[in-house]
CSV table of C-alpha atoms in Angstrom, one decimal:
chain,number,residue,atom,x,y,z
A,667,UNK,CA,-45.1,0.1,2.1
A,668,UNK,CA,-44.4,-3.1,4.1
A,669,UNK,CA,-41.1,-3.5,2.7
A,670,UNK,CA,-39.8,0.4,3.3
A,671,UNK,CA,-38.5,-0.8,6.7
A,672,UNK,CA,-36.3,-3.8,5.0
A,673,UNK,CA,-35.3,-0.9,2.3
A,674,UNK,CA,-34.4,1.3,4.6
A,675,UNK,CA,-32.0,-1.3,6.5
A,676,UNK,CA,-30.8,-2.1,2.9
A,677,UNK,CA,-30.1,1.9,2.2
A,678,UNK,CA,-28.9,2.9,5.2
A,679,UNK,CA,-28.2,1.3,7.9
A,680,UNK,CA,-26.3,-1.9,6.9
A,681,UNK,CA,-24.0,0.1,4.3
A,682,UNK,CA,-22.5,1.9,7.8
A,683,UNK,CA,-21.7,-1.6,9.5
A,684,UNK,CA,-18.5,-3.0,10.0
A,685,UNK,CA,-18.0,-5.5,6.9
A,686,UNK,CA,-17.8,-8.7,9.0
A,687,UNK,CA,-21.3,-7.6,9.9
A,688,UNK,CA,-21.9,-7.0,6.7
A,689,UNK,CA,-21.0,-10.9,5.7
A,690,UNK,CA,-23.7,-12.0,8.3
A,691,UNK,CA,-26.6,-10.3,6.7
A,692,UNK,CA,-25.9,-12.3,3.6
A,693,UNK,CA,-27.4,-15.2,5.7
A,694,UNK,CA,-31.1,-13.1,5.8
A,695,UNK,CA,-32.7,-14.4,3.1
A,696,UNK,CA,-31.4,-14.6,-1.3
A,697,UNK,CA,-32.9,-10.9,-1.5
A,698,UNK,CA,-30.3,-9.7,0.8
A,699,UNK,CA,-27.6,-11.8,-0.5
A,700,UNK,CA,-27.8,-10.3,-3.8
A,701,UNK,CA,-28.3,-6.9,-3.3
A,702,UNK,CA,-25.1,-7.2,-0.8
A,703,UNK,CA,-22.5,-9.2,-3.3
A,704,UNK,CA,-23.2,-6.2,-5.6
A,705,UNK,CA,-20.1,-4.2,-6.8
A,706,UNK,CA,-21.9,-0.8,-6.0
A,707,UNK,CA,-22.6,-2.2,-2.2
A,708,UNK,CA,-19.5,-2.8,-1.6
A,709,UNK,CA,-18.1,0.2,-2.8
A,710,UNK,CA,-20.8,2.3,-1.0
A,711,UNK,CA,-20.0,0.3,2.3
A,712,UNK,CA,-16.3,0.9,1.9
A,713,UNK,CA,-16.7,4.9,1.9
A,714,UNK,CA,-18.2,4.3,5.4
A,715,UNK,CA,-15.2,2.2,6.4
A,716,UNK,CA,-12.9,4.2,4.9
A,717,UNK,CA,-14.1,7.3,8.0
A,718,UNK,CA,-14.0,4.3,10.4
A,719,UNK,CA,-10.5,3.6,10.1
A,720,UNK,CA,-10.3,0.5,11.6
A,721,UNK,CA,-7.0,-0.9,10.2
A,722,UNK,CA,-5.6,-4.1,10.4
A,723,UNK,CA,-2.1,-4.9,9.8
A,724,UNK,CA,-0.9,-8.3,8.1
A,725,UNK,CA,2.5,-9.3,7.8
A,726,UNK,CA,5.4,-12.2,6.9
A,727,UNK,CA,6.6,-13.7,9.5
A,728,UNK,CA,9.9,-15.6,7.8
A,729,UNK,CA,11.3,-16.8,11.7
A,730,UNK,CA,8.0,-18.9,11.1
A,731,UNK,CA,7.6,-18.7,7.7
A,732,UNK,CA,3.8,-17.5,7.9
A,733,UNK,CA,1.7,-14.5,7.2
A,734,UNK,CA,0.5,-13.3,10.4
A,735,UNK,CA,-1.9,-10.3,12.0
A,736,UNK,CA,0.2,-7.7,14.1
A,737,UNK,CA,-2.1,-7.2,17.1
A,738,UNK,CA,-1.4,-3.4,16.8
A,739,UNK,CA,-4.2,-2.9,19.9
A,740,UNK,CA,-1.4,-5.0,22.6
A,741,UNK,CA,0.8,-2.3,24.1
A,742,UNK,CA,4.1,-4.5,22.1
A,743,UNK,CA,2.0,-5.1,19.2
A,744,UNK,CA,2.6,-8.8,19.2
A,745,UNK,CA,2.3,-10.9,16.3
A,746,UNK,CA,-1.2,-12.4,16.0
A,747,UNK,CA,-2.6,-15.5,14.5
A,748,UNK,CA,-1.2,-17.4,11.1
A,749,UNK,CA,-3.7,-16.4,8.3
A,750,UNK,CA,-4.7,-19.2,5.8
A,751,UNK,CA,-3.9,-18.0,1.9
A,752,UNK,CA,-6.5,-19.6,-0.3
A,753,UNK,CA,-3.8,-19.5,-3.4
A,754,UNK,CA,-1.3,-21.9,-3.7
A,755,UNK,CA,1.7,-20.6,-2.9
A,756,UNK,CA,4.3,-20.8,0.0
A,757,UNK,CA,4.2,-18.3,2.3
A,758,UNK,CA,7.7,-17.2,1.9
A,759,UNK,CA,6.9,-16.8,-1.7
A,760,UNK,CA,4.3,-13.9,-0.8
A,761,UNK,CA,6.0,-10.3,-1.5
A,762,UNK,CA,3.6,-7.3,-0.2
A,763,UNK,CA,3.1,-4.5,-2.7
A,764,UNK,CA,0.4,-2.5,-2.0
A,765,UNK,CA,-3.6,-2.4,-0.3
A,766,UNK,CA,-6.6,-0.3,-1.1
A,767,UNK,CA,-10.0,-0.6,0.2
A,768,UNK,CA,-9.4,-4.1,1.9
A,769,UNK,CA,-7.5,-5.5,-1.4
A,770,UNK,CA,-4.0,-6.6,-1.3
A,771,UNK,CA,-1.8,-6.9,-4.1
A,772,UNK,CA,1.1,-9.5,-3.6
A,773,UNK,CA,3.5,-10.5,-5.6
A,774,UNK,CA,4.9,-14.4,-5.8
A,775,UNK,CA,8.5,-14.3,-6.1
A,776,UNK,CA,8.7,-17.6,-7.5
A,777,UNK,CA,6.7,-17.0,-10.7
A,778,UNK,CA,6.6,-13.3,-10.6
A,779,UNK,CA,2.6,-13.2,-10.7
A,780,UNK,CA,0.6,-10.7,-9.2
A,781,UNK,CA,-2.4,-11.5,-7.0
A,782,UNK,CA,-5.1,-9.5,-5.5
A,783,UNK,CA,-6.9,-10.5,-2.4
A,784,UNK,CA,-9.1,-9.7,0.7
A,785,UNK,CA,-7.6,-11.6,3.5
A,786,UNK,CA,-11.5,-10.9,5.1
A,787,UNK,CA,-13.6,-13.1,2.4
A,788,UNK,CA,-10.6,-14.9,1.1
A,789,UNK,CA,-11.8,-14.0,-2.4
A,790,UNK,CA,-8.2,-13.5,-4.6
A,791,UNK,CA,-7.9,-12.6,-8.2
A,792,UNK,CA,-5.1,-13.6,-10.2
A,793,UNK,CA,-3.6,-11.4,-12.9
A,794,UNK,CA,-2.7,-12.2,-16.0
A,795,UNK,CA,-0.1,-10.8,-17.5
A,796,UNK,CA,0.0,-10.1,-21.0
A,797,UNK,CA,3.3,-11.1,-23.3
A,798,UNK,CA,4.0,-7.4,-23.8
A,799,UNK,CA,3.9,-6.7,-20.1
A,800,UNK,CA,5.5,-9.4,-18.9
A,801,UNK,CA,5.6,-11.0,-15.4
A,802,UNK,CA,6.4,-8.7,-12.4
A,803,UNK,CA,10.2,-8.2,-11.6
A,804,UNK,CA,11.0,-8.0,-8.0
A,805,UNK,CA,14.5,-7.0,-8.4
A,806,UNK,CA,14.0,-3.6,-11.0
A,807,UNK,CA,10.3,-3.2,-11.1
A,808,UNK,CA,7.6,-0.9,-9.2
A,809,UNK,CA,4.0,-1.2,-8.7
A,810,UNK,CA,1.0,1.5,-7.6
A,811,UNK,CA,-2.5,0.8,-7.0
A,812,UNK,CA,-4.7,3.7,-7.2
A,813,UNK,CA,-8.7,3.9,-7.8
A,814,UNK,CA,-9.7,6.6,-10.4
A,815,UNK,CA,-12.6,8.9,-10.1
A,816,UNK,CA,-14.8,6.8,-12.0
A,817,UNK,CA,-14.3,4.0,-9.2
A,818,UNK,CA,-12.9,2.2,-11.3
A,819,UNK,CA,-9.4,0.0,-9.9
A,820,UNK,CA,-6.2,0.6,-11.5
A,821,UNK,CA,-2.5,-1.2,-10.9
A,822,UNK,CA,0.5,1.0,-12.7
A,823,UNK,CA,3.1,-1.6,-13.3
A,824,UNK,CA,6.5,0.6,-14.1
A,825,UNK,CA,8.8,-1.9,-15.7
A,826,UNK,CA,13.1,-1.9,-16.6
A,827,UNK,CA,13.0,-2.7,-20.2
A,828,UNK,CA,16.3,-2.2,-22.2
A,829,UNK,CA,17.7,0.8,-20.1
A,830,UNK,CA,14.3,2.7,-20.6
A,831,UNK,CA,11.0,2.4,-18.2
A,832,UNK,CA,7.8,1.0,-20.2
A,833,UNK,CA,4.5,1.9,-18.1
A,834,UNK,CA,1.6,-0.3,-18.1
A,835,UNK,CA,-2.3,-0.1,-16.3
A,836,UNK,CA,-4.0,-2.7,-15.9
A,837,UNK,CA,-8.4,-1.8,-15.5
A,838,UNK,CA,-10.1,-4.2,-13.2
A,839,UNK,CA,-13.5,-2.9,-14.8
A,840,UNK,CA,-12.0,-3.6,-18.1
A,841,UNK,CA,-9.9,-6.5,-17.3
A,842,UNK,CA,-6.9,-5.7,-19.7
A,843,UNK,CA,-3.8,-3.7,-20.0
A,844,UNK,CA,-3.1,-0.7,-21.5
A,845,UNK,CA,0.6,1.3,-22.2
A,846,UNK,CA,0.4,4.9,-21.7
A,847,UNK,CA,3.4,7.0,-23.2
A,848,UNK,CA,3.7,10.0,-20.6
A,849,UNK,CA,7.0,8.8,-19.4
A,850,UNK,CA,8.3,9.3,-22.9
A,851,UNK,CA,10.8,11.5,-23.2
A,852,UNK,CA,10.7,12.9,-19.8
A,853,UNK,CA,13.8,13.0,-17.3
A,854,UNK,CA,12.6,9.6,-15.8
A,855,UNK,CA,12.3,7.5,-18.7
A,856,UNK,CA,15.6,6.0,-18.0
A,857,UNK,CA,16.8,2.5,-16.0
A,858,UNK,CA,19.1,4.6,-13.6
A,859,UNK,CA,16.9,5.6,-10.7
A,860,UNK,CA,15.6,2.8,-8.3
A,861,UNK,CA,11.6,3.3,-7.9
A,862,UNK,CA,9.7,2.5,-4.8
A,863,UNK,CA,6.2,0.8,-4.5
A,864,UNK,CA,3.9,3.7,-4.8
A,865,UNK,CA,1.6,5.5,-2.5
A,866,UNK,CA,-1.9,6.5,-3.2
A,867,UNK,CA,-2.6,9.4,-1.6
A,868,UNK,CA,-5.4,12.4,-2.7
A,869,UNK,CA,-6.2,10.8,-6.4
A,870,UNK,CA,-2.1,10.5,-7.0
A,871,UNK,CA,0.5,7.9,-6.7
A,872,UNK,CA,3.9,8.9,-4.6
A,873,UNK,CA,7.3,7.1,-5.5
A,874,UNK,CA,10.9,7.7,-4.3
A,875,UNK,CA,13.0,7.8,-7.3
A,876,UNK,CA,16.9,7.5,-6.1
A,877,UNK,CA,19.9,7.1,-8.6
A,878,UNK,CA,21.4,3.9,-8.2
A,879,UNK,CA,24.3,3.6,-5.7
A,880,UNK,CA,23.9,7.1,-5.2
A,881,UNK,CA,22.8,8.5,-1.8
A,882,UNK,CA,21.3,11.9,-1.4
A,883,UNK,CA,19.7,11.8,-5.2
A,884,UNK,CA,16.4,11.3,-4.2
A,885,UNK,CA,13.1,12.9,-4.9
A,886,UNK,CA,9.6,12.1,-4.6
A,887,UNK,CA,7.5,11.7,-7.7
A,888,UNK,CA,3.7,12.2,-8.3
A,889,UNK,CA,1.8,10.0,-10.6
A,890,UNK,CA,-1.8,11.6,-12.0
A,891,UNK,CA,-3.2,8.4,-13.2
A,892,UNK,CA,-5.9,10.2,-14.8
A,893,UNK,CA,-4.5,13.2,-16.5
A,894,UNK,CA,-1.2,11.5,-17.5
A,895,UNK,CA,2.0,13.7,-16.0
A,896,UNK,CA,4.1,13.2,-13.2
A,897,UNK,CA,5.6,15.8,-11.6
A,898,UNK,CA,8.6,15.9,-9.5
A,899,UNK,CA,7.7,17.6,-5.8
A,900,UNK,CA,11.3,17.4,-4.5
A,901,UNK,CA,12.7,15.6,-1.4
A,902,UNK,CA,12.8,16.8,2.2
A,903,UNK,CA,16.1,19.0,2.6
A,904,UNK,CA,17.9,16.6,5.5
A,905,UNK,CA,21.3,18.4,4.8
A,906,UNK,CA,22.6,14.9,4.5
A,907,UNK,CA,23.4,12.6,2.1
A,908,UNK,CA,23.0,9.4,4.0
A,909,UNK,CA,19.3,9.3,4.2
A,910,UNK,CA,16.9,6.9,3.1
A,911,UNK,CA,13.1,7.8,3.0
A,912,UNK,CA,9.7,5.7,3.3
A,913,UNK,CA,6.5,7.3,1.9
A,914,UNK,CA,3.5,7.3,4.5
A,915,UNK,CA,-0.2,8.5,4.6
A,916,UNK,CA,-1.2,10.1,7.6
A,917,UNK,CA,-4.6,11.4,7.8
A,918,UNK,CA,-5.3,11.7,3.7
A,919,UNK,CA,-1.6,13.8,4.2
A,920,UNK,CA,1.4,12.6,2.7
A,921,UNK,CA,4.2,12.1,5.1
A,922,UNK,CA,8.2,10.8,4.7
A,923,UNK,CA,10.2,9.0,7.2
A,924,UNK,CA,13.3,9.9,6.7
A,925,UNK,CA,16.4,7.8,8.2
A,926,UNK,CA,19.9,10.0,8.7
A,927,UNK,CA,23.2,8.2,8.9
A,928,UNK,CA,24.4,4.7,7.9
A,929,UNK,CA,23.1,3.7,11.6
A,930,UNK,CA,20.1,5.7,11.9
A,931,UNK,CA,21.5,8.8,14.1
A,932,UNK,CA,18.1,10.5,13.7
A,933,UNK,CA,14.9,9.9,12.0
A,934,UNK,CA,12.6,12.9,10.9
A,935,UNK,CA,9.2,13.0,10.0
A,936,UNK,CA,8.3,15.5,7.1
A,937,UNK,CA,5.2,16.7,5.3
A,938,UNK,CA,4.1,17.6,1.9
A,939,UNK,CA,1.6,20.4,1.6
A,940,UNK,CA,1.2,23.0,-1.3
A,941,UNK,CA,4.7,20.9,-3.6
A,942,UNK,CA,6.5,22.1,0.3
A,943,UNK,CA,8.1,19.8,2.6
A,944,UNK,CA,8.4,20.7,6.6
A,945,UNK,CA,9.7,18.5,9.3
A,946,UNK,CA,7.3,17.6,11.6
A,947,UNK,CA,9.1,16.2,14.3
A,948,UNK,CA,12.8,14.2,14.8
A,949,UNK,CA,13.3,11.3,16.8
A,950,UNK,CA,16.0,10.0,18.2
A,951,UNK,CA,16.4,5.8,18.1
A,952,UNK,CA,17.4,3.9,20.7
A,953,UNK,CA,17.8,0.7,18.6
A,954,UNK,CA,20.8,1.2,15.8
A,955,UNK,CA,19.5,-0.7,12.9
A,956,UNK,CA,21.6,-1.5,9.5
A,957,UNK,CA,20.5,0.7,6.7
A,958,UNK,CA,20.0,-3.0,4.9
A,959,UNK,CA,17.3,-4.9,7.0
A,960,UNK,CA,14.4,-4.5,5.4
A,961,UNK,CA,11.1,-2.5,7.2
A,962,UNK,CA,7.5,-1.2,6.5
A,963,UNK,CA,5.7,1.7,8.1
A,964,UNK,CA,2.2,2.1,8.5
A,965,UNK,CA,0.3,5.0,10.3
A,966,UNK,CA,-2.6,3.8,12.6
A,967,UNK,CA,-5.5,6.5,12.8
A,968,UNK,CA,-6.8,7.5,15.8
A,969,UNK,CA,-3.7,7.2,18.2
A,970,UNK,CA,-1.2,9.2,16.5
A,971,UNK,CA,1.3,6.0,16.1
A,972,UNK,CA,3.6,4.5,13.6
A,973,UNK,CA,4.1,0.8,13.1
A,974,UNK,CA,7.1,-0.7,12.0
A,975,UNK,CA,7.1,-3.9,10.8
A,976,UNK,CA,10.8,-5.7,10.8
A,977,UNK,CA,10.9,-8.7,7.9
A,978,UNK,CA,12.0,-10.9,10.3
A,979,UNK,CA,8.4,-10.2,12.7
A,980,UNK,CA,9.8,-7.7,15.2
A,981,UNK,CA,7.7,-4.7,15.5
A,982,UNK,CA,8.2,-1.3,16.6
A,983,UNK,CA,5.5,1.3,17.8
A,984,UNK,CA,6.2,5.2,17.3
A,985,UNK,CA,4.4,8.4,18.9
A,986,UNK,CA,4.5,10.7,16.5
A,987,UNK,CA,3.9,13.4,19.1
A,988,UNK,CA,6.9,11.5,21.1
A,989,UNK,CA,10.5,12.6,21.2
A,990,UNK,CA,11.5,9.2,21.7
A,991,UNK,CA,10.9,5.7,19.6
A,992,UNK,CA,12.3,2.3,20.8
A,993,UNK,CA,13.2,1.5,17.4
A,994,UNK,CA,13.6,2.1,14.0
A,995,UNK,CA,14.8,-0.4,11.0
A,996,UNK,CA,14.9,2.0,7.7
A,997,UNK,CA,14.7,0.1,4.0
A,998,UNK,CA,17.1,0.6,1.4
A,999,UNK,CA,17.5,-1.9,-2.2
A,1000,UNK,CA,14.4,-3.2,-1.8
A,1001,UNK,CA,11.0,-3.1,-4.0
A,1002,UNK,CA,8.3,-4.8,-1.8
A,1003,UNK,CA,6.8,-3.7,1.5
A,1004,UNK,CA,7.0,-6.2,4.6
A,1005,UNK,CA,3.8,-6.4,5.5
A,1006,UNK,CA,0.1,-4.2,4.8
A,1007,UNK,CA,-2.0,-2.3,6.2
A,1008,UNK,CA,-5.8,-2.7,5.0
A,1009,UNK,CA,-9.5,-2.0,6.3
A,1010,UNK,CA,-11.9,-4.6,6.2
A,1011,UNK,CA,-14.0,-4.2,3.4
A,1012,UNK,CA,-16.3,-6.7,1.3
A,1013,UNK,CA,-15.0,-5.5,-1.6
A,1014,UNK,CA,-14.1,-8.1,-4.5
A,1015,UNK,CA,-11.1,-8.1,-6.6
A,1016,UNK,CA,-13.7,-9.3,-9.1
A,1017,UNK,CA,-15.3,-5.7,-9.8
């Protein structure tokens, strides 16, 4: 009975805490220290966090060639501190893909590897590609990362192999690759349409799919990691052709930015519900950006805003509930976001 109240802390109260708290209870005693660097701690912890919604936002600065916090609290959301890598690599080498549950998966564009880390414990994983697989293409190919029912972390590496798409999930509980065939045969198993990192969202992975050097072929494709398909859930109906679109979860919902004309005339704001797109809202920029500087989005829970991160370290803050945003700089031709948005978790690419 002596140690119920230590169990109980163990249990239930430390799982809720804020994961830098979380690293300072490691320092209690060998007990603590083990039960908290267990996989099914962390994953436990980071269903708490996950309601929390604390986001942080990391990005490339290349002006400074370092990767940077964007202080998304400061009313110009300001570029923070330089954050040390614990890989060897140049920091204008490091290509954001994706983040999940305080992972991030980067890419090195000088070797084409894939690493996944947690900027909060510096832990980092490195991948290794099989021969089949190959090393990661910036140029033609497209990554998700997705966690399956079974909690169980997955990377779907979509890859341009002799005018046809080869698929290819890689199990961090298993810790190889496998090459599922459900884009056999299907509409999309050809090297013509230009796929976009993907979006996990509701158990699914989201990709924009347009044809190359063809504007206004777009639609949105959903990935069921689990079961197998894809389905096509159509593209927001802009009534234009020049439009480019960024994928964007807002509140477990997934949402579109759409950019209208070669100089941004108009950005909309659309969401999927029920396979149905509806505009939310339109804004109208006051910054005209070119259609080929490249830009990430990231939604900020709680305050209703949209971050904008600019490759070259400008930011831009939108309102969603605003008519009005200071700027805008849409992405086109590009595979790999500029920077990523994470929660701070304990979580180890290492499960």
């Amino acid at each position: 009975m002596k140690d119920l109240p230590s169990l109980l802390i163990l249990m239930k109260i430390i799982p809720r805490l804020p994961a830098k708290e979380v690293i300072r209870c490691k320092a209690v005693s060998k007990e603590w220290l083990a039960y908290l660097s267990t996989p099914e701690f962390s994953k436990n912890n980071c269903r708490f966090l996950r309601v929390l919604g604390d986001q942080k936002i990391i990005a490339l600065d290349k002006s400074s060639c370092a990767i940077r916090y964007v202080d998304v609290a400061s009313p110009r959301c300001v570029l923070g501190n330089n954050i040390h890598i614990p890989f060897y690599c140049h920091p204008c080498n490091v290509i954001f893909l994706a983040s999940l549950d305080g992972m991030v998966c980067v890419c090195l564009c000088n070797t084409g590897d894939l690493v996944f880390w947690n900027p909060l414990t510096r832990v980092f994983k490195m991948l290794r590609n099989s021969n089949y697989q190959g090393f990661y293409n910036m140029d033609d190919d497209s990554l998700g990362f997705c966690v399956d029912s079974a909690s169980d972390y997955k990377i779907v590496h979509i890859k341009h192999t002799h005018f046809r798409l080869t698929v290819n999930i890689y199990s961090f509980s298993k810790g190889s690759w496998s090459t599922p065939r459900f884009l056999i045969d299907s509409p999309y198993d050809i090297a013509v349409y230009s796929w976009s990192v993907g979006t996990f969202c509701r158990k699914s992975l989201y990709f924009v799919l347009t044809k190359f050097w063809c504007m206004g072929n777009t639609a949105v494709l959903r990935l069921d990691v689990e079961l197998k398909v894809i389905e096509n859930v159509g593209y927001p109906d802009t009534l234009s052709v020049e439009s480019t679109g960024q994928l964007v979860t807002i509140r477990d919902e997934l949402h579109v930015l759409v950019s209208i004309g070669m100089c941004s005339v108009d950005v909309q704001l659309w969401h999927l519900q029920n396979n149905t797109w509806s505009k939310v809202v339109s804004f109208v920029p006051r910054v005209f950006m070119s259609l080929m500087i490249g830009s990430s989005v990231h939604y900020i829970d709680g305050n209703n805003k949209l971050i904008i991160v600019h490759e070259w370290g400008d930011v831009a803050k939108i309102n969603v509930r605003a008519k009005k945003m200071h700027g805008y700089f849409p992405i086109i031709f590009t595979q790999g976001i500029v920077g990523a948005s994470y929660i701070e978790t304990v979580v180890s690419p290492h499960v």
